[in-house]
Amino acid sequence: MVERIWDTPEITGWRRVPAHAVRHDLDGPDRRLSLDGTWRFQLLGNPEQAAGDDWTGIRVPGAWTVQDAGGDDLPHYTNVTMPWPGAPLLLPEHNPTGVYERDFDVPAAWAGRRIVLHVGAAESVLLARVNGVEVGWGKDSHLAGEFDITAAVRVGQANTVRLTVIKWSDASAIEDQDQWWHAGLTRSVFLYSTGTTYLGDLRTVASADGRLQVDARVLTTGSVLPEGWGVTTELDGVPVPRDTAHEQAQIADDRVSDWWAEPRFTTVVPDVVPWSDETPALHTLTVVLHDADGAELDRTENRVGFRDVEIRGLDLLVNGVRVMIRGVNRHDFDPVTGRTVTAEQMRADLVLMKRHGFNAVRTSHYPNDPVLLDLADELGLYVVDEANIEVHDHAHEICDDVRYLPAFVDRVARMVSRDRNHPSVIIWSLGNESDYGANHDAAAGWLRRADPTRPLQYEGAIKDNWTGGIAGSDIVCPMYPTLPQIVEHARSGEQNRPLIMCEYSHAMGNSNGTLADHWAAIESTPGLQGGFIWEFWDHGILQRLSDGRPAGGSFFRDGVADPGYRWAYGGDFGDTPNDGTFCADGLVFPDRTPKPAMDEHRELASPIRISDAGDGLVRIVNRLGFRGLDWLSAVWDVDGSPVPMTLPDLGPGEEAMVPVPGDASWLTLRVSVGQDQPWAPAGTPLASPQIQLRPPVRALAVTAGTPAEVDDDGLLIHPALASSPRLSLWRAPTDNDRIGGQAARWRDLGLVSPSRRVTEIRREADRTVVEAVYETAAGPVLHRQTSRLLQGVVVVQEEVTLPDGLDDVPRVGTVFHVRAGYDEMSWFGHGPRDTYPDRHAGGPVGAYDCRIDDAFTPYLRPQESGGRHGVQRLSLTGPDVPPVELTTGEPRQVSVTRFTAADLDTAAHHDELTPRAEAVVHLDAAHRGLGTASCGPDTLPQYLVTAGVYRWEWSLG
Ligand code: IPT
């Protein structure tokens, strides 16, 4: 018996049923017995401690780190850093070990049958006992462990299963993903039963031309397969014939044995609809194993999608078509359970992705709950299925360490063995951020032989050389490259594989700037084929403020509005070391509310694009790869007025010219789902491609009036204002500003609240002119403000000169506070949600309104938010106050919120903020782009606010 398997990397498992793709999860209750529910539980200080009699209750599936049973062992967030210092095998002495136990009865009908215990996932080492008998061990926190417990159970009597889960192990160092550390049983536990002769595996290969091959592995618990067994296979109820020629060849090759058989079934399905992201056509494959008398021994049902995936030259082709990969990275995450997710939740994830134009998921950074793949098959999403290997902190030591060789191969092989029959899986991934070593090549070698039907990728293999690492990656899959880098590579003539970024556009806080620029480059550059945004989720854990504990199972999901809770990030559970908010970097909030960046992605992925073709014509392009436009519906929006239209009948990639439907400045095509889709009912909006047919009317062009009123400091007085307009050169740092280093630079430059010195106040016949100087560390900023009164409206012209030292500032603009009582805003500009200079493709220009309180997006760490790009008119209204009208002349960046930049800057969580009664209005002559510098490239040069002269004007009435 091996002692201490938890610090022995050579041992990946003991007595596990070999990983396979035979489905038992969907079988009926006669075959499958759920063990989910409340179990007895105790938490020990380390695995060598013996369990006592002091039990409490715990929910299964469920990590103990978010349940009361877990006591002080709470969630802990680190990115790269391991939670304990030093060598990976010097485990901490305190090594929380959970003992889960429950009783169960085995149905009498299972007597004489084979019985298997399935443990969906255990983090990080699982030891299983049944009735005191050790039935097996296993590692890999994101794949099931299955154990044959036939000999240990007592049919017809009470049985006890004990699952001991050890938190820290040799495996922790290779599960060092950027996410919360949890511990416990995080997926369902069940028993299933088969005959003693059973289906040990099932492999299907289905091609776009209708060819289907099914290999069914037949095994026995005895030493010889019983005489007369047989397998029948049906696709949608039609028998698939057994390939006897293949069996003859196996016999001729001596590839048969007494205890093992692998009958093959082949057919060609005529007129098959190939499976793709747009056409996820599935067929039902039933495989039944029976004995000589025809009695059923085992049965499984699988879904089959007919599709091809191949790499040809620089292109990844699905069914022969070069598809764009509009992907997102997804973790198994839930703000209450931490890691345990239900089928309904996963469906909601994927539905949201589909509705926002995503067609691909990378299961970062481990095989996700297997139901996710069923849903991806069904809804139409391509999957990069990633093995549970991330050795971030100890990458260099471990990727060549022979002790870890079995774990690398095991994790890849077991994932492939589980997931190979899913049409959605088009690419395998060897894992993430683990350097590149011989252990990777060993795993790749296994994989290439075991599944030649799909490419594989691994970022580490190409990290240092985009033309190298051929053994380890069939795709150049860099993370966070700059736009020039990928374009230059594609144009260099050196590119030797498709380039699909495994991570790009880091969605932390108010981010995803330059997404439109990325897609413009990707779509126009051969060799570039898209990528996966980092990431889907903000991993905020719902935390009870009264005692600082995770809300756990007691929480009612939509109660987050309850002020007794907040979204916790690294450090909020007293976890040290930690990486703070770096886990809050998703396109959706922890409750799955989409951030404004999702709007941007949806628009960029629009199935239809329009452009002004001149001569009163609009070009309409079908951008889909496999479908026509018949499932869509559209209506013109001519400067806000709807005009019905019928979409032209266009095949994939085809285009047509249609007449401009009316005289307009802004022509928008409102595209929505026309016929119900599995992921969206008819009427779901999909895109609003827009063109500008006439330039906007610009300058305010006011030349007359009387001098506006200013105080002794030259500050404008206006009855609607609670504080006078001032120059603003600063914004509450976004996560990108903060982590990318700009925020500190701006503080050092003194941009937060530069001292103001008035040099001259002149009252002229028709205006008041105030000259002021704002002092910064880079020199004085000169500001001239000219204000006039005209028919009760104040018209202001401003001019600012930024010295050369201020060559990159967050904004140049005006800020003032409108007095209390205003609660609604309406504007003409980009909308309806937040837009910025480098992120406004998803917000078509138009007339919008909303509550001021709702104009602000509450990123987990408060920061600049609520901006509206290209605004020309803004009105604020309230029930008991006269409306305030702001006109900007040129389209400007504007925001109206309840918080000053300083309020936002000083708060670490939203519960620390008190909304002001007044409205804080920013009107910017220039506002810096958002970029993605919290991890990856900053914004592009054209979105910087540089030194020079800025002029802007506005009116308030
Ligand atoms: C990269 C990781 O792969 C991902 O897990 C996540 O940490 C992301 O970045 C940032 O949020 S690693 C990074 C050091 C490039």
CSV table of N, CA, C and O in Angstrom, one decimal, residues 6-92:
chain,number,residue,atom,x,y,z
A,6,TRP,N,-0.9,11.9,-1.4
A,6,TRP,CA,-1.2,13.3,-1.7
A,6,TRP,C,0.1,14.1,-1.9
A,6,TRP,O,0.0,15.3,-2.4
A,7,ASP,N,1.3,13.6,-1.6
A,7,ASP,CA,2.5,14.3,-2.0
A,7,ASP,C,3.4,13.4,-2.9
A,7,ASP,O,4.6,13.5,-2.8
A,8,THR,N,2.7,12.6,-3.6
A,8,THR,CA,3.5,11.7,-4.6
A,8,THR,C,3.0,12.0,-6.0
A,8,THR,O,2.0,11.4,-6.4
A,9,PRO,N,3.6,12.8,-6.7
A,9,PRO,CA,3.1,13.2,-8.0
A,9,PRO,C,3.1,12.0,-9.0
A,9,PRO,O,2.2,12.0,-9.9
A,10,GLU,N,3.9,11.0,-8.8
A,10,GLU,CA,3.9,9.9,-9.7
A,10,GLU,C,2.6,9.2,-9.7
A,10,GLU,O,2.2,8.5,-10.7
A,11,ILE,N,1.9,9.3,-8.6
A,11,ILE,CA,0.6,8.6,-8.5
A,11,ILE,C,-0.5,9.5,-8.9
A,11,ILE,O,-0.8,10.5,-8.2
A,12,THR,N,-1.2,9.2,-9.9
A,12,THR,CA,-2.3,10.1,-10.3
A,12,THR,C,-3.7,9.5,-9.9
A,12,THR,O,-4.7,10.2,-9.8
A,13,GLY,N,-3.7,8.2,-9.7
A,13,GLY,CA,-4.9,7.5,-9.3
A,13,GLY,C,-4.7,6.1,-9.0
A,13,GLY,O,-3.6,5.5,-9.4
A,14,TRP,N,-5.6,5.4,-8.3
A,14,TRP,CA,-5.4,4.0,-8.0
A,14,TRP,C,-6.8,3.4,-8.1
A,14,TRP,O,-7.7,3.9,-7.5
A,15,ARG,N,-6.9,2.3,-8.9
A,15,ARG,CA,-8.1,1.6,-9.1
A,15,ARG,C,-9.3,2.4,-9.6
A,15,ARG,O,-10.4,2.2,-9.3
A,16,ARG,N,-8.9,3.4,-10.5
A,16,ARG,CA,-10.0,4.1,-11.1
A,16,ARG,C,-10.5,3.3,-12.3
A,16,ARG,O,-9.7,2.7,-13.0
A,17,VAL,N,-11.8,3.4,-12.6
A,17,VAL,CA,-12.3,2.9,-13.9
A,17,VAL,C,-11.6,3.7,-15.0
A,17,VAL,O,-11.6,4.9,-14.9
A,18,PRO,N,-11.1,3.1,-16.0
A,18,PRO,CA,-10.4,3.9,-17.1
A,18,PRO,C,-11.4,4.9,-17.6
A,18,PRO,O,-12.6,4.6,-17.8
A,19,ALA,N,-10.9,6.1,-17.9
A,19,ALA,CA,-11.8,7.2,-18.4
A,19,ALA,C,-12.4,6.7,-19.7
A,19,ALA,O,-11.7,6.0,-20.5
A,20,HIS,N,-13.6,7.1,-20.0
A,20,HIS,CA,-14.4,6.6,-21.2
A,20,HIS,C,-15.4,7.6,-21.5
A,20,HIS,O,-15.7,8.6,-20.8
A,21,ALA,N,-16.1,7.4,-22.7
A,21,ALA,CA,-17.1,8.3,-23.1
A,21,ALA,C,-18.5,7.6,-23.1
A,21,ALA,O,-19.4,8.1,-23.8
A,22,VAL,N,-18.6,6.6,-22.4
A,22,VAL,CA,-20.0,6.0,-22.3
A,22,VAL,C,-20.8,6.8,-21.2
A,22,VAL,O,-20.3,7.0,-20.1
A,23,ARG,N,-21.9,7.2,-21.7
A,23,ARG,CA,-22.7,8.1,-20.8
A,23,ARG,C,-23.5,7.3,-19.8
A,23,ARG,O,-24.3,6.5,-20.2
A,24,HIS,N,-23.4,7.6,-18.5
A,24,HIS,CA,-24.3,7.0,-17.5
A,24,HIS,C,-25.1,8.1,-16.8
A,24,HIS,O,-26.0,7.8,-16.1
A,25,ASP,N,-24.7,9.3,-17.1
A,25,ASP,CA,-25.3,10.4,-16.3
A,25,ASP,C,-26.7,10.6,-16.7
A,25,ASP,O,-27.5,11.1,-15.9
A,26,LEU,N,-27.1,10.3,-18.0
A,26,LEU,CA,-28.5,10.6,-18.4
A,26,LEU,C,-29.4,9.3,-18.3
A,26,LEU,O,-30.5,9.4,-18.6
A,27,ASP,N,-28.8,8.3,-17.8
A,27,ASP,CA,-29.6,7.0,-17.7
A,27,ASP,C,-30.7,7.2,-16.7
A,27,ASP,O,-30.7,8.0,-15.7
A,28,GLY,N,-31.7,6.4,-16.8
A,28,GLY,CA,-32.9,6.4,-15.9
A,28,GLY,C,-32.6,5.9,-14.5
A,28,GLY,O,-31.5,5.4,-14.2
A,29,PRO,N,-33.5,6.1,-13.5
A,29,PRO,CA,-33.3,5.7,-12.1
A,29,PRO,C,-33.0,4.2,-11.9
A,29,PRO,O,-32.4,3.9,-10.9
A,30,ASP,N,-33.5,3.4,-12.9
A,30,ASP,CA,-33.2,2.0,-12.7
A,30,ASP,C,-31.7,1.6,-12.8
A,30,ASP,O,-31.2,0.6,-12.4
A,31,ARG,N,-31.0,2.5,-13.5
A,31,ARG,CA,-29.6,2.3,-13.7
A,31,ARG,C,-28.7,3.2,-12.9
A,31,ARG,O,-27.5,2.9,-12.7
A,32,ARG,N,-29.3,4.3,-12.4
A,32,ARG,CA,-28.4,5.3,-11.9
A,32,ARG,C,-29.1,5.7,-10.5
A,32,ARG,O,-30.3,5.9,-10.5
A,33,LEU,N,-28.2,5.9,-9.5
A,33,LEU,CA,-28.8,6.3,-8.2
A,33,LEU,C,-28.0,7.5,-7.7
A,33,LEU,O,-26.8,7.4,-7.5
A,34,SER,N,-28.7,8.6,-7.6
A,34,SER,CA,-28.0,9.8,-7.2
A,34,SER,C,-27.6,9.8,-5.7
A,34,SER,O,-28.4,9.3,-4.9
A,35,LEU,N,-26.4,10.2,-5.4
A,35,LEU,CA,-26.0,10.3,-3.9
A,35,LEU,C,-25.9,11.8,-3.5
A,35,LEU,O,-25.4,12.1,-2.5
A,36,ASP,N,-26.4,12.7,-4.3
A,36,ASP,CA,-26.4,14.1,-4.0
A,36,ASP,C,-27.3,14.3,-2.8
A,36,ASP,O,-28.3,13.6,-2.6
A,37,GLY,N,-27.0,15.4,-2.1
A,37,GLY,CA,-27.9,15.7,-0.9
A,37,GLY,C,-27.1,16.1,0.3
A,37,GLY,O,-25.9,16.5,0.1
A,38,THR,N,-27.6,15.9,1.4
A,38,THR,CA,-26.8,16.2,2.6
A,38,THR,C,-26.1,15.0,3.1
A,38,THR,O,-26.6,13.9,3.3
A,39,TRP,N,-24.8,15.2,3.3
A,39,TRP,CA,-23.9,14.1,3.8
A,39,TRP,C,-23.4,14.5,5.2
A,39,TRP,O,-23.5,15.7,5.6
A,40,ARG,N,-22.9,13.5,5.9
A,40,ARG,CA,-22.2,13.8,7.2
A,40,ARG,C,-20.8,14.3,6.8
A,40,ARG,O,-20.3,13.9,5.8
A,41,PHE,N,-20.3,15.2,7.6
A,41,PHE,CA,-19.0,15.8,7.3
A,41,PHE,C,-18.2,16.2,8.5
A,41,PHE,O,-18.8,16.6,9.5
A,42,GLN,N,-16.9,16.0,8.4
A,42,GLN,CA,-16.0,16.7,9.4
A,42,GLN,C,-14.8,17.1,8.7
A,42,GLN,O,-14.3,16.5,7.7
A,43,LEU,N,-14.2,18.2,9.2
A,43,LEU,CA,-13.0,18.8,8.6
A,43,LEU,C,-11.9,18.5,9.5
A,43,LEU,O,-11.9,18.9,10.7
A,44,LEU,N,-10.9,17.8,9.0
A,44,LEU,CA,-9.7,17.5,9.8
A,44,LEU,C,-8.6,18.5,9.4
A,44,LEU,O,-8.6,19.2,8.4
A,45,GLY,N,-7.6,18.6,10.3
A,45,GLY,CA,-6.5,19.6,10.1
A,45,GLY,C,-5.4,19.1,9.1
A,45,GLY,O,-4.7,19.9,8.5
A,46,ASN,N,-5.4,17.8,8.9
A,46,ASN,CA,-4.5,17.2,7.8
A,46,ASN,C,-4.9,15.8,7.5
A,46,ASN,O,-5.7,15.2,8.3
A,47,PRO,N,-4.5,15.2,6.4
A,47,PRO,CA,-5.0,13.9,6.0
A,47,PRO,C,-4.5,12.8,7.0
A,47,PRO,O,-5.1,11.7,6.9
A,48,GLU,N,-3.5,13.0,7.8
A,48,GLU,CA,-3.1,11.9,8.7
A,48,GLU,C,-3.9,11.8,10.0
A,48,GLU,O,-3.8,10.9,10.7
A,49,GLN,N,-4.7,12.9,10.2
A,49,GLN,CA,-5.6,12.8,11.4
A,49,GLN,C,-6.7,11.8,11.1
A,49,GLN,O,-7.2,11.7,10.0
A,50,ALA,N,-7.1,11.2,12.2
A,50,ALA,CA,-8.2,10.2,12.0
A,50,ALA,C,-9.6,10.9,12.3
A,50,ALA,O,-9.7,11.8,13.1
A,51,ALA,N,-10.6,10.5,11.5
A,51,ALA,CA,-11.9,11.1,11.7
A,51,ALA,C,-12.5,10.6,13.0
A,51,ALA,O,-12.2,9.5,13.5
A,52,GLY,N,-13.2,11.5,13.7
A,52,GLY,CA,-13.8,11.2,15.0
A,52,GLY,C,-15.3,11.0,14.8
A,52,GLY,O,-15.8,10.6,13.7
A,53,ASP,N,-16.0,11.3,15.8
A,53,ASP,CA,-17.5,11.1,15.8
A,53,ASP,C,-18.2,12.4,15.7
A,53,ASP,O,-19.5,12.5,15.8
A,54,ASP,N,-17.5,13.5,15.5
A,54,ASP,CA,-18.1,14.8,15.5
A,54,ASP,C,-18.5,15.3,14.1
A,54,ASP,O,-17.8,15.9,13.4
A,55,TRP,N,-19.7,14.8,13.7
A,55,TRP,CA,-20.2,15.1,12.4
A,55,TRP,C,-21.1,16.3,12.3
A,55,TRP,O,-21.8,16.6,13.2
A,56,THR,N,-21.0,17.0,11.2
A,56,THR,CA,-22.0,18.1,10.9
A,56,THR,C,-22.5,17.8,9.5
A,56,THR,O,-22.1,16.8,8.9
A,57,GLY,N,-23.5,18.6,9.0
A,57,GLY,CA,-24.0,18.3,7.7
A,57,GLY,C,-23.4,19.2,6.6
A,57,GLY,O,-23.0,20.3,6.9
A,58,ILE,N,-23.3,18.6,5.4
A,58,ILE,CA,-22.8,19.4,4.3
A,58,ILE,C,-23.6,19.0,3.0
A,58,ILE,O,-24.0,17.9,2.9
A,59,ARG,N,-23.7,20.0,2.2
A,59,ARG,CA,-24.4,19.8,0.9
A,59,ARG,C,-23.4,19.2,-0.1
A,59,ARG,O,-22.3,19.7,-0.3
A,60,VAL,N,-23.9,18.2,-0.8
A,60,VAL,CA,-23.1,17.6,-1.9
A,60,VAL,C,-24.0,17.6,-3.2
A,60,VAL,O,-25.2,17.2,-3.1
A,61,PRO,N,-23.5,18.2,-4.3
A,61,PRO,CA,-22.2,18.7,-4.4
A,61,PRO,C,-22.0,20.0,-3.8
A,61,PRO,O,-23.0,20.8,-3.7
A,62,GLY,N,-20.8,20.3,-3.3
A,62,GLY,CA,-20.6,21.6,-2.7
A,62,GLY,C,-19.2,21.7,-2.0
A,62,GLY,O,-18.8,20.8,-1.3
A,63,ALA,N,-18.5,22.7,-2.4
A,63,ALA,CA,-17.2,23.0,-1.8
A,63,ALA,C,-17.4,23.3,-0.3
A,63,ALA,O,-18.4,24.0,0.0
A,64,TRP,N,-16.6,22.9,0.6
A,64,TRP,CA,-16.8,23.2,2.0
A,64,TRP,C,-16.4,24.6,2.3
A,64,TRP,O,-16.8,25.2,3.3
A,65,THR,N,-15.5,25.2,1.4
A,65,THR,CA,-15.0,26.6,1.6
A,65,THR,C,-16.2,27.6,1.6
A,65,THR,O,-15.9,28.8,2.0
A,66,VAL,N,-17.3,27.3,1.0
A,66,VAL,CA,-18.4,28.3,1.0
A,66,VAL,C,-19.6,27.8,1.9
A,66,VAL,O,-20.7,28.4,1.8
A,67,GLN,N,-19.4,26.8,2.7
A,67,GLN,CA,-20.5,26.3,3.5
A,67,GLN,C,-20.1,26.4,5.0
A,67,GLN,O,-18.9,26.4,5.3
A,68,ASP,N,-21.0,26.5,5.8
A,68,ASP,CA,-20.7,26.6,7.3
A,68,ASP,C,-19.9,25.4,7.8
A,68,ASP,O,-19.1,25.6,8.7
A,69,ALA,N,-20.1,24.3,7.2
A,69,ALA,CA,-19.4,23.1,7.6
A,69,ALA,C,-17.9,23.3,7.4
A,69,ALA,O,-17.1,22.6,8.1
A,70,GLY,N,-17.5,24.2,6.6
A,70,GLY,CA,-16.0,24.4,6.3
A,70,GLY,C,-15.4,25.2,7.4
A,70,GLY,O,-14.1,25.4,7.3
A,71,GLY,N,-16.1,25.7,8.3
A,71,GLY,CA,-15.5,26.5,9.4
A,71,GLY,C,-14.7,27.7,8.9
A,71,GLY,O,-15.2,28.5,8.1
A,72,ASP,N,-13.4,27.7,9.3
A,72,ASP,CA,-12.6,28.8,9.0
A,72,ASP,C,-11.9,28.6,7.6
A,72,ASP,O,-11.1,29.5,7.2
A,73,ASP,N,-12.1,27.5,7.0
A,73,ASP,CA,-11.4,27.3,5.7
A,73,ASP,C,-12.2,27.9,4.6
A,73,ASP,O,-13.0,27.3,4.0
A,74,LEU,N,-11.9,29.2,4.4
A,74,LEU,CA,-12.7,30.0,3.5
A,74,LEU,C,-12.0,30.1,2.1
A,74,LEU,O,-10.9,29.7,1.9
A,75,PRO,N,-12.8,30.7,1.1
A,75,PRO,CA,-12.1,30.8,-0.2
A,75,PRO,C,-10.9,31.7,-0.2
A,75,PRO,O,-10.8,32.6,0.6
A,76,HIS,N,-9.9,31.3,-1.0
A,76,HIS,CA,-8.7,32.1,-1.0
A,76,HIS,C,-8.3,32.3,-2.5
A,76,HIS,O,-8.3,31.4,-3.3
A,77,TYR,N,-8.1,33.6,-2.8
A,77,TYR,CA,-7.8,33.9,-4.2
A,77,TYR,C,-6.3,34.3,-4.4
A,77,TYR,O,-5.8,35.2,-3.8
A,78,THR,N,-5.7,33.5,-5.3
A,78,THR,CA,-4.4,34.0,-5.8
A,78,THR,C,-4.4,33.7,-7.3
A,78,THR,O,-5.1,32.8,-7.8
A,79,ASN,N,-3.6,34.5,-8.0
A,79,ASN,CA,-3.4,34.3,-9.5
A,79,ASN,C,-2.3,33.3,-9.7
A,79,ASN,O,-2.4,32.1,-9.7
A,80,VAL,N,-1.1,33.9,-9.7
A,80,VAL,CA,0.1,33.0,-10.0
A,80,VAL,C,0.6,32.4,-8.7
A,80,VAL,O,1.0,31.2,-8.7
A,81,THR,N,0.7,33.2,-7.7
A,81,THR,CA,1.4,32.8,-6.4
A,81,THR,C,0.7,31.6,-5.8
A,81,THR,O,-0.5,31.6,-5.7
A,82,MET,N,1.5,30.6,-5.4
A,82,MET,CA,0.9,29.5,-4.7
A,82,MET,C,0.6,30.0,-3.3
A,82,MET,O,1.2,30.8,-2.7
A,83,PRO,N,-0.5,29.4,-2.7
A,83,PRO,CA,-0.8,29.9,-1.4
A,83,PRO,C,0.1,29.5,-0.2
A,83,PRO,O,0.0,29.9,0.9
A,84,TRP,N,1.1,28.6,-0.5
A,84,TRP,CA,2.2,28.4,0.4
A,84,TRP,C,3.5,28.6,-0.3
A,84,TRP,O,3.6,28.3,-1.5
A,85,PRO,N,4.5,29.1,0.5
A,85,PRO,CA,5.8,29.4,-0.1
A,85,PRO,C,6.6,28.1,-0.3
A,85,PRO,O,6.3,27.1,0.3
A,86,GLY,N,7.6,28.2,-1.1
A,86,GLY,CA,8.6,27.1,-1.2
A,86,GLY,C,8.2,26.0,-2.2
A,86,GLY,O,7.4,26.2,-3.0
A,87,ALA,N,8.9,24.9,-2.0
A,87,ALA,CA,8.8,23.8,-3.0
A,87,ALA,C,7.4,23.3,-3.1
A,87,ALA,O,6.7,23.2,-2.1
A,88,PRO,N,7.0,22.9,-4.3
A,88,PRO,CA,5.6,22.4,-4.5
A,88,PRO,C,5.3,21.2,-3.6
A,88,PRO,O,4.1,21.0,-3.3
A,89,LEU,N,6.3,20.4,-3.3
A,89,LEU,CA,5.9,19.2,-2.5
A,89,LEU,C,6.0,19.3,-1.0
A,89,LEU,O,5.7,18.4,-0.3
A,90,LEU,N,6.5,20.5,-0.6
A,90,LEU,CA,6.5,20.8,0.8
A,90,LEU,C,5.2,21.3,1.2
A,90,LEU,O,5.0,22.6,1.4
A,91,LEU,N,4.2,20.5,1.4
A,91,LEU,CA,2.8,20.9,1.6
A,91,LEU,C,2.7,21.6,3.0
A,91,LEU,O,3.5,21.2,3.9
A,92,PRO,N,1.8,22.5,3.2
A,92,PRO,CA,1.6,23.1,4.5
A,92,PRO,C,1.2,22.0,5.5
A,92,PRO,O,0.4,21.1,5.1
